[in-house]
GROMACS .gro file of N, CA, C and O in nm:
model
  416
    1UNK      N    1   4.255   3.348  -5.113
    1UNK     CA    2   4.221   3.251  -5.006
    1UNK      C    3   4.278   3.318  -4.868
    1UNK      O    4   4.283   3.303  -4.734
    2UNK      N    5   4.405   3.416  -4.897
    2UNK     CA    6   4.486   3.497  -4.803
    2UNK      C    7   4.391   3.511  -4.664
    2UNK      O    8   4.422   3.510  -4.546
    3UNK      N    9   4.301   3.616  -4.717
    3UNK     CA   10   4.171   3.691  -4.636
    3UNK      C   11   4.082   3.599  -4.581
    3UNK      O   12   3.991   3.621  -4.476
    4UNK      N   13   4.081   3.499  -4.634
    4UNK     CA   14   3.957   3.380  -4.611
    4UNK      C   15   3.839   3.479  -4.654
    4UNK      O   16   3.812   3.499  -4.746
    5UNK      N   17   3.748   3.486  -4.531
    5UNK     CA   18   3.594   3.549  -4.591
    5UNK      C   19   3.532   3.649  -4.477
    5UNK      O   20   3.465   3.682  -4.412
    6UNK      N   21   3.626   3.746  -4.465
    6UNK     CA   22   3.591   3.864  -4.397
    6UNK      C   23   3.468   3.906  -4.432
    6UNK      O   24   3.437   3.910  -4.539
    7UNK      N   25   3.393   3.985  -4.338
    7UNK     CA   26   3.269   4.052  -4.363
    7UNK      C   27   3.271   4.141  -4.464
    7UNK      O   28   3.360   4.205  -4.509
    8UNK      N   29   3.173   4.135  -4.599
    8UNK     CA   30   3.193   4.197  -4.684
    8UNK      C   31   3.258   4.160  -4.817
    8UNK      O   32   3.247   4.219  -4.936
    9UNK      N   33   3.339   4.044  -4.805
    9UNK     CA   34   3.426   4.008  -4.899
    9UNK      C   35   3.334   3.976  -5.022
    9UNK      O   36   3.414   3.991  -5.101
   10UNK      N   37   3.234   3.912  -5.018
   10UNK     CA   38   3.131   3.886  -5.127
   10UNK      C   39   3.081   3.958  -5.198
   10UNK      O   40   3.045   3.970  -5.306
   11UNK      N   41   3.084   4.148  -5.163
   11UNK     CA   42   3.014   4.212  -5.222
   11UNK      C   43   3.098   4.250  -5.348
   11UNK      O   44   2.969   4.255  -5.456
   12UNK      N   45   3.198   4.251  -5.368
   12UNK     CA   46   3.256   4.280  -5.518
   12UNK      C   47   3.219   4.166  -5.619
   12UNK      O   48   3.204   4.194  -5.716
   13UNK      N   49   3.217   4.059  -5.566
   13UNK     CA   50   3.170   3.922  -5.647
   13UNK      C   51   3.026   3.924  -5.711
   13UNK      O   52   2.997   3.903  -5.775
   14UNK      N   53   2.936   3.968  -5.586
   14UNK     CA   54   2.810   3.976  -5.590
   14UNK      C   55   2.771   4.062  -5.694
   14UNK      O   56   2.662   4.067  -5.766
   15UNK      N   57   2.827   4.208  -5.691
   15UNK     CA   58   2.786   4.307  -5.778
   15UNK      C   59   2.850   4.319  -5.923
   15UNK      O   60   2.860   4.441  -5.948
   16UNK      N   61   2.950   4.225  -5.941
   16UNK     CA   62   3.049   4.241  -6.056
   16UNK      C   63   3.141   4.327  -6.041
   16UNK      O   64   3.168   4.406  -6.145
   17UNK      N   65   3.193   4.379  -5.935
   17UNK     CA   66   3.295   4.489  -5.892
   17UNK      C   67   3.424   4.455  -5.864
   17UNK      O   68   3.521   4.496  -5.803
   18UNK      N   69   3.482   4.301  -5.918
   18UNK     CA   70   3.602   4.261  -5.882
   18UNK      C   71   3.719   4.321  -5.945
   18UNK      O   72   3.837   4.355  -5.889
   19UNK      N   73   3.701   4.405  -6.024
   19UNK     CA   74   3.818   4.503  -6.115
   19UNK      C   75   3.831   4.648  -6.011
   19UNK      O   76   3.944   4.659  -5.981
   20UNK      N   77   3.703   4.683  -5.975
   20UNK     CA   78   3.708   4.802  -5.889
   20UNK      C   79   3.797   4.768  -5.742
   20UNK      O   80   3.874   4.821  -5.702
   21UNK      N   81   3.770   4.626  -5.685
   21UNK     CA   82   3.842   4.580  -5.572
   21UNK      C   83   3.929   4.507  -5.544
   21UNK      O   84   3.946   4.424  -5.498
   22UNK      N   85   4.027   4.508  -5.679
   22UNK     CA   86   4.104   4.427  -5.688
   22UNK      C   87   4.207   4.425  -5.557
   22UNK      O   88   4.267   4.330  -5.540
   23UNK      N   89   4.201   4.516  -5.486
   23UNK     CA   90   4.301   4.495  -5.380
   23UNK      C   91   4.247   4.382  -5.273
   23UNK      O   92   4.330   4.316  -5.176
   24UNK      N   93   4.159   4.352  -5.291
   24UNK     CA   94   4.080   4.245  -5.206
   24UNK      C   95   4.071   4.137  -5.294
   24UNK      O   96   4.090   3.997  -5.236
   25UNK      N   97   4.020   4.136  -5.410
   25UNK     CA   98   3.992   4.019  -5.503
   25UNK      C   99   4.096   3.986  -5.556
   25UNK      O  100   4.099   3.848  -5.639
   26UNK      N  101   4.202   4.025  -5.591
   26UNK     CA  102   4.322   4.020  -5.662
   26UNK      C  103   4.316   4.030  -5.802
   26UNK      O  104   4.213   4.137  -5.855
   27UNK      N  105   4.416   3.982  -5.888
   27UNK     CA  106   4.386   4.050  -6.031
   27UNK      C  107   4.410   3.914  -6.097
   27UNK      O  108   4.415   3.939  -6.263
   28UNK      N  109   4.389   3.818  -6.083
   28UNK     CA  110   4.407   3.695  -6.169
   28UNK      C  111   4.294   3.684  -6.227
   28UNK      O  112   4.149   3.722  -6.206
   29UNK      N  113   4.285   3.590  -6.348
   29UNK     CA  114   4.175   3.581  -6.425
   29UNK      C  115   4.060   3.520  -6.369
   29UNK      O  116   3.946   3.505  -6.372
   30UNK      N  117   4.107   3.406  -6.251
   30UNK     CA  118   4.014   3.335  -6.202
   30UNK      C  119   3.917   3.363  -6.139
   30UNK      O  120   3.806   3.339  -6.079
   31UNK      N  121   3.919   3.534  -6.089
   31UNK     CA  122   3.866   3.598  -5.995
   31UNK      C  123   3.693   3.654  -6.074
   31UNK      O  124   3.600   3.641  -6.058
   32UNK      N  125   3.743   3.649  -6.204
   32UNK     CA  126   3.583   3.640  -6.288
   32UNK      C  127   3.489   3.499  -6.286
   32UNK      O  128   3.387   3.560  -6.295
   33UNK      N  129   3.560   3.393  -6.284
   33UNK     CA  130   3.489   3.291  -6.294
   33UNK      C  131   3.402   3.275  -6.143
   33UNK      O  132   3.276   3.255  -6.134
   34UNK      N  133   3.513   3.314  -6.033
   34UNK     CA  134   3.425   3.325  -5.899
   34UNK      C  135   3.311   3.406  -5.899
   34UNK      O  136   3.199   3.411  -5.834
   35UNK      N  137   3.326   3.537  -5.983
   35UNK     CA  138   3.242   3.628  -5.964
   35UNK      C  139   3.089   3.594  -6.051
   35UNK      O  140   2.972   3.640  -5.982
   36UNK      N  141   3.105   3.492  -6.123
   36UNK     CA  142   3.003   3.469  -6.205
   36UNK      C  143   2.909   3.365  -6.095
   36UNK      O  144   2.810   3.381  -6.095
   37UNK      N  145   3.033   3.278  -6.059
   37UNK     CA  146   2.954   3.183  -5.960
   37UNK      C  147   2.832   3.256  -5.845
   37UNK      O  148   2.748   3.190  -5.807
   38UNK      N  149   2.918   3.359  -5.769
   38UNK     CA  150   2.856   3.431  -5.655
   38UNK      C  151   2.719   3.503  -5.706
   38UNK      O  152   2.643   3.475  -5.661
   39UNK      N  153   2.731   3.577  -5.844
   39UNK     CA  154   2.644   3.674  -5.904
   39UNK      C  155   2.557   3.566  -5.923
   39UNK      O  156   2.390   3.591  -5.869
   40UNK      N  157   2.545   3.455  -5.983
   40UNK     CA  158   2.481   3.361  -6.009
   40UNK      C  159   2.393   3.288  -5.880
   40UNK      O  160   2.214   3.297  -5.883
   41UNK      N  161   2.442   3.273  -5.752
   41UNK     CA  162   2.352   3.252  -5.641
   41UNK      C  163   2.287   3.372  -5.610
   41UNK      O  164   2.161   3.312  -5.558
   42UNK      N  165   2.348   3.463  -5.576
   42UNK     CA  166   2.236   3.571  -5.552
   42UNK      C  167   2.139   3.608  -5.631
   42UNK      O  168   2.003   3.634  -5.592
   43UNK      N  169   2.135   3.588  -5.779
   43UNK     CA  170   2.041   3.625  -5.861
   43UNK      C  171   1.913   3.512  -5.864
   43UNK      O  172   1.805   3.513  -5.848
   44UNK      N  173   1.987   3.372  -5.827
   44UNK     CA  174   1.890   3.250  -5.830
   44UNK      C  175   1.812   3.248  -5.684
   44UNK      O  176   1.695   3.247  -5.703
   45UNK      N  177   1.889   3.320  -5.596
   45UNK     CA  178   1.816   3.331  -5.466
   45UNK      C  179   1.720   3.455  -5.456
   45UNK      O  180   1.601   3.433  -5.414
   46UNK      N  181   1.734   3.538  -5.548
   46UNK     CA  182   1.623   3.663  -5.517
   46UNK      C  183   1.493   3.601  -5.617
   46UNK      O  184   1.396   3.638  -5.614
   47UNK      N  185   1.555   3.525  -5.736
   47UNK     CA  186   1.458   3.469  -5.821
   47UNK      C  187   1.343   3.355  -5.774
   47UNK      O  188   1.227   3.367  -5.814
   48UNK      N  189   1.441   3.268  -5.701
   48UNK     CA  190   1.365   3.159  -5.665
   48UNK      C  191   1.345   3.133  -5.521
   48UNK      O  192   1.298   3.012  -5.486
   49UNK      N  193   1.415   3.184  -5.423
   49UNK     CA  194   1.461   3.146  -5.297
   49UNK      C  195   1.550   3.051  -5.273
   49UNK      O  196   1.585   2.996  -5.172
   50UNK      N  197   1.617   3.008  -5.378
   50UNK     CA  198   1.732   2.883  -5.363
   50UNK      C  199   1.837   2.954  -5.450
   50UNK      O  200   1.825   2.993  -5.528
   51UNK      N  201   1.963   2.959  -5.384
   51UNK     CA  202   2.072   2.982  -5.441
   51UNK      C  203   2.150   2.888  -5.545
   51UNK      O  204   2.249   2.939  -5.605
   52UNK      N  205   2.088   2.784  -5.537
   52UNK     CA  206   2.136   2.700  -5.644
   52UNK      C  207   2.129   2.737  -5.792
   52UNK      O  208   2.030   2.797  -5.830
   53UNK      N  209   2.241   2.729  -5.867
   53UNK     CA  210   2.247   2.715  -6.038
   53UNK      C  211   2.354   2.646  -6.078
   53UNK      O  212   2.400   2.563  -6.026
   54UNK      N  213   2.329   2.619  -6.227
   54UNK     CA  214   2.427   2.552  -6.290
   54UNK      C  215   2.550   2.568  -6.237
   54UNK      O  216   2.618   2.464  -6.296
   55UNK      N  217   2.655   2.675  -6.213
   55UNK     CA  218   2.770   2.664  -6.186
   55UNK      C  219   2.797   2.633  -6.023
   55UNK      O  220   2.924   2.614  -6.042
   56UNK      N  221   2.691   2.577  -5.978
   56UNK     CA  222   2.756   2.561  -5.851
   56UNK      C  223   2.709   2.388  -5.828
   56UNK      O  224   2.609   2.342  -5.867
   57UNK      N  225   2.767   2.343  -5.719
   57UNK     CA  226   2.714   2.206  -5.688
   57UNK      C  227   2.575   2.233  -5.628
   57UNK      O  228   2.536   2.347  -5.581
   58UNK      N  229   2.522   2.110  -5.604
   58UNK     CA  230   2.367   2.114  -5.552
   58UNK      C  231   2.376   2.173  -5.392
   58UNK      O  232   2.484   2.141  -5.329
   59UNK      N  233   2.289   2.277  -5.378
   59UNK     CA  234   2.303   2.376  -5.251
   59UNK      C  235   2.179   2.302  -5.180
   59UNK      O  236   2.092   2.372  -5.208
   60UNK      N  237   2.198   2.234  -5.067
   60UNK     CA  238   2.111   2.177  -4.959
   60UNK      C  239   2.066   2.286  -4.841
   60UNK      O  240   2.168   2.369  -4.808
   61UNK      N  241   1.964   2.317  -4.788
   61UNK     CA  242   1.950   2.403  -4.715
   61UNK      C  243   2.014   2.400  -4.572
   61UNK      O  244   2.037   2.309  -4.560
   62UNK      N  245   2.078   2.486  -4.538
   62UNK     CA  246   2.129   2.500  -4.366
   62UNK      C  247   2.021   2.436  -4.271
   62UNK      O  248   1.912   2.470  -4.295
   63UNK      N  249   2.062   2.343  -4.178
   63UNK     CA  250   2.006   2.338  -4.070
   63UNK      C  251   2.127   2.269  -3.945
   63UNK      O  252   2.225   2.263  -3.990
   64UNK      N  253   2.065   2.294  -3.842
   64UNK     CA  254   2.139   2.250  -3.710
   64UNK      C  255   2.224   2.158  -3.723
   64UNK      O  256   2.329   2.128  -3.687
   65UNK      N  257   2.156   2.037  -3.801
   65UNK     CA  258   2.200   1.909  -3.781
   65UNK      C  259   2.307   1.877  -3.905
   65UNK      O  260   2.410   1.822  -3.856
   66UNK      N  261   2.318   1.941  -3.977
   66UNK     CA  262   2.390   1.908  -4.090
   66UNK      C  263   2.496   2.058  -4.137
   66UNK      O  264   2.617   2.048  -4.173
   67UNK      N  265   2.447   2.170  -4.119
   67UNK     CA  266   2.517   2.296  -4.123
   67UNK      C  267   2.583   2.296  -4.271
   67UNK      O  268   2.691   2.325  -4.284
   68UNK      N  269   2.515   2.274  -4.380
   68UNK     CA  270   2.528   2.302  -4.500
   68UNK      C  271   2.598   2.409  -4.537
   68UNK      O  272   2.511   2.514  -4.540
   69UNK      N  273   2.731   2.433  -4.617
   69UNK     CA  274   2.776   2.567  -4.632
   69UNK      C  275   2.833   2.546  -4.738
   69UNK      O  276   2.943   2.472  -4.760
   70UNK      N  277   2.816   2.654  -4.841
   70UNK     CA  278   2.896   2.650  -4.991
   70UNK      C  279   2.996   2.709  -4.941
   70UNK      O  280   3.000   2.822  -4.887
   71UNK      N  281   3.116   2.670  -4.987
   71UNK     CA  282   3.260   2.704  -4.997
   71UNK      C  283   3.297   2.775  -5.157
   71UNK      O  284   3.290   2.674  -5.232
   72UNK      N  285   3.274   2.881  -5.141
   72UNK     CA  286   3.314   2.949  -5.279
   72UNK      C  287   3.456   2.981  -5.300
   72UNK      O  288   3.532   3.017  -5.230
   73UNK      N  289   3.514   2.901  -5.422
   73UNK     CA  290   3.670   2.909  -5.408
   73UNK      C  291   3.670   2.873  -5.589
   73UNK      O  292   3.580   2.870  -5.654
   74UNK      N  293   3.768   2.857  -5.601
   74UNK     CA  294   3.830   2.824  -5.752
   74UNK      C  295   3.703   2.675  -5.802
   74UNK      O  296   3.672   2.674  -5.909
   75UNK      N  297   3.720   2.618  -5.706
   75UNK     CA  298   3.626   2.477  -5.717
   75UNK      C  299   3.513   2.518  -5.600
   75UNK      O  300   3.574   2.466  -5.499
   76UNK      N  301   3.413   2.537  -5.609
   76UNK     CA  302   3.318   2.546  -5.519
   76UNK      C  303   3.282   2.426  -5.459
   76UNK      O  304   3.266   2.306  -5.545
   77UNK      N  305   3.228   2.412  -5.326
   77UNK     CA  306   3.191   2.283  -5.284
   77UNK      C  307   3.089   2.295  -5.153
   77UNK      O  308   3.095   2.400  -5.092
   78UNK      N  309   3.032   2.223  -5.133
   78UNK     CA  310   2.917   2.215  -5.042
   78UNK      C  311   2.992   2.123  -4.921
   78UNK      O  312   3.021   2.033  -4.962
   79UNK      N  313   3.013   2.189  -4.808
   79UNK     CA  314   3.053   2.138  -4.695
   79UNK      C  315   2.972   2.154  -4.568
   79UNK      O  316   2.943   2.233  -4.541
   80UNK      N  317   2.947   2.019  -4.522
   80UNK     CA  318   2.866   2.039  -4.370
   80UNK      C  319   2.980   2.046  -4.249
   80UNK      O  320   3.088   2.009  -4.252
   81UNK      N  321   2.944   2.164  -4.205
   81UNK     CA  322   3.006   2.261  -4.103
   81UNK      C  323   3.171   2.219  -4.120
   81UNK      O  324   3.252   2.171  -4.050
   82UNK      N  325   3.207   2.365  -4.183
   82UNK     CA  326   3.352   2.344  -4.246
   82UNK      C  327   3.432   2.400  -4.125
   82UNK      O  328   3.523   2.352  -4.156
   83UNK      N  329   3.383   2.431  -4.038
   83UNK     CA  330   3.490   2.497  -3.905
   83UNK      C  331   3.441   2.452  -3.771
   83UNK      O  332   3.422   2.540  -3.719
   84UNK      N  333   3.406   2.343  -3.742
   84UNK     CA  334   3.369   2.342  -3.628
   84UNK      C  335   3.417   2.365  -3.500
   84UNK      O  336   3.365   2.393  -3.419
   85UNK      N  337   3.567   2.364  -3.511
   85UNK     CA  338   3.634   2.414  -3.378
   85UNK      C  339   3.599   2.585  -3.353
   85UNK      O  340   3.549   2.589  -3.250
   86UNK      N  341   3.617   2.610  -3.463
   86UNK     CA  342   3.568   2.778  -3.451
   86UNK      C  343   3.420   2.804  -3.390
   86UNK      O  344   3.420   2.888  -3.301
   87UNK      N  345   3.316   2.718  -3.445
   87UNK     CA  346   3.179   2.716  -3.445
   87UNK      C  347   3.188   2.704  -3.268
   87UNK      O  348   3.103   2.763  -3.201
   88UNK      N  349   3.244   2.590  -3.226
   88UNK     CA  350   3.233   2.562  -3.096
   88UNK      C  351   3.292   2.620  -2.970
   88UNK      O  352   3.261   2.637  -2.884
   89UNK      N  353   3.410   2.713  -3.049
   89UNK     CA  354   3.477   2.764  -2.949
   89UNK      C  355   3.406   2.924  -2.926
   89UNK      O  356   3.362   2.961  -2.824
   90UNK      N  357   3.325   2.941  -3.040
   90UNK     CA  358   3.214   3.069  -3.013
   90UNK      C  359   3.103   2.999  -2.924
   90UNK      O  360   3.052   3.089  -2.822
   91UNK      N  361   3.057   2.915  -2.945
   91UNK     CA  362   2.934   2.841  -2.857
   91UNK      C  363   3.007   2.839  -2.716
   91UNK      O  364   2.875   2.846  -2.644
   92UNK      N  365   3.097   2.828  -2.683
   92UNK     CA  366   3.116   2.822  -2.541
   92UNK      C  367   3.127   2.925  -2.453
   92UNK      O  368   3.189   2.963  -2.356
   93UNK      N  369   3.121   3.049  -2.540
   93UNK     CA  370   3.141   3.201  -2.466
   93UNK      C  371   3.030   3.203  -2.383
   93UNK      O  372   2.930   3.143  -2.435
   94UNK      N  373   3.016   3.269  -2.289
   94UNK     CA  374   2.950   3.338  -2.186
   94UNK      C  375   2.839   3.398  -2.304
   94UNK      O  376   2.845   3.478  -2.336
   95UNK      N  377   2.675   3.387  -2.222
   95UNK     CA  378   2.603   3.456  -2.328
   95UNK      C  379   2.556   3.612  -2.221
   95UNK      O  380   2.618   3.592  -2.114
   96UNK      N  381   2.499   3.663  -2.313
   96UNK     CA  382   2.482   3.790  -2.230
   96UNK      C  383   2.335   3.848  -2.251
   96UNK      O  384   2.291   3.785  -2.367
   97UNK      N  385   2.254   3.900  -2.163
   97UNK     CA  386   2.137   3.962  -2.228
   97UNK      C  387   2.159   4.114  -2.275
   97UNK      O  388   2.222   4.192  -2.230
   98UNK      N  389   2.051   4.136  -2.346
   98UNK     CA  390   2.075   4.271  -2.416
   98UNK      C  391   2.062   4.412  -2.294
   98UNK      O  392   2.135   4.495  -2.324
   99UNK      N  393   1.974   4.360  -2.222
   99UNK     CA  394   1.966   4.470  -2.085
   99UNK      C  395   2.107   4.485  -2.042
   99UNK      O  396   2.129   4.585  -1.964
  100UNK      N  397   2.171   4.374  -2.016
  100UNK     CA  398   2.324   4.370  -1.973
  100UNK      C  399   2.432   4.484  -2.043
  100UNK      O  400   2.501   4.532  -1.968
  101UNK      N  401   2.392   4.467  -2.174
  101UNK     CA  402   2.492   4.533  -2.265
  101UNK      C  403   2.469   4.701  -2.218
  101UNK      O  404   2.582   4.771  -2.200
  102UNK      N  405   2.336   4.741  -2.205
  102UNK     CA  406   2.288   4.889  -2.154
  102UNK      C  407   2.365   4.932  -2.059
  102UNK      O  408   2.358   5.066  -2.023
  103UNK      N  409   2.402   4.843  -1.936
  103UNK     CA  410   2.459   4.885  -1.805
  103UNK      C  411   2.577   4.905  -1.812
  103UNK      O  412   2.644   4.970  -1.679
  104UNK      N  413   2.683   4.862  -1.902
  104UNK     CA  414   2.816   4.875  -1.901
  104UNK      C  415   2.846   4.999  -1.943
  104UNK      O  416   2.808   5.075  -2.025
   0.00000   0.00000   0.00000
């Protein structure tokens, strides 16, 4: 939990490489259970289009109204809009158009 969820944090868990990436994943035995949950979600999604499987709570699709998000942890849980303060902070930033980016 120290790193929270930086980009690519799921990769060692999704591909069964938690031992190789122990600098990120830690060395506790609980990393294997999390690896099974994450790998299961990826496999279920590839097979069926839904990441739901027996090791996770029911996973409802994301929508703008509910923002259902699976929190992968020792105890996985589905949370609606888990970080609204952060989401709203980004939502209030000024928008830019791609053609403006090229002019900078």
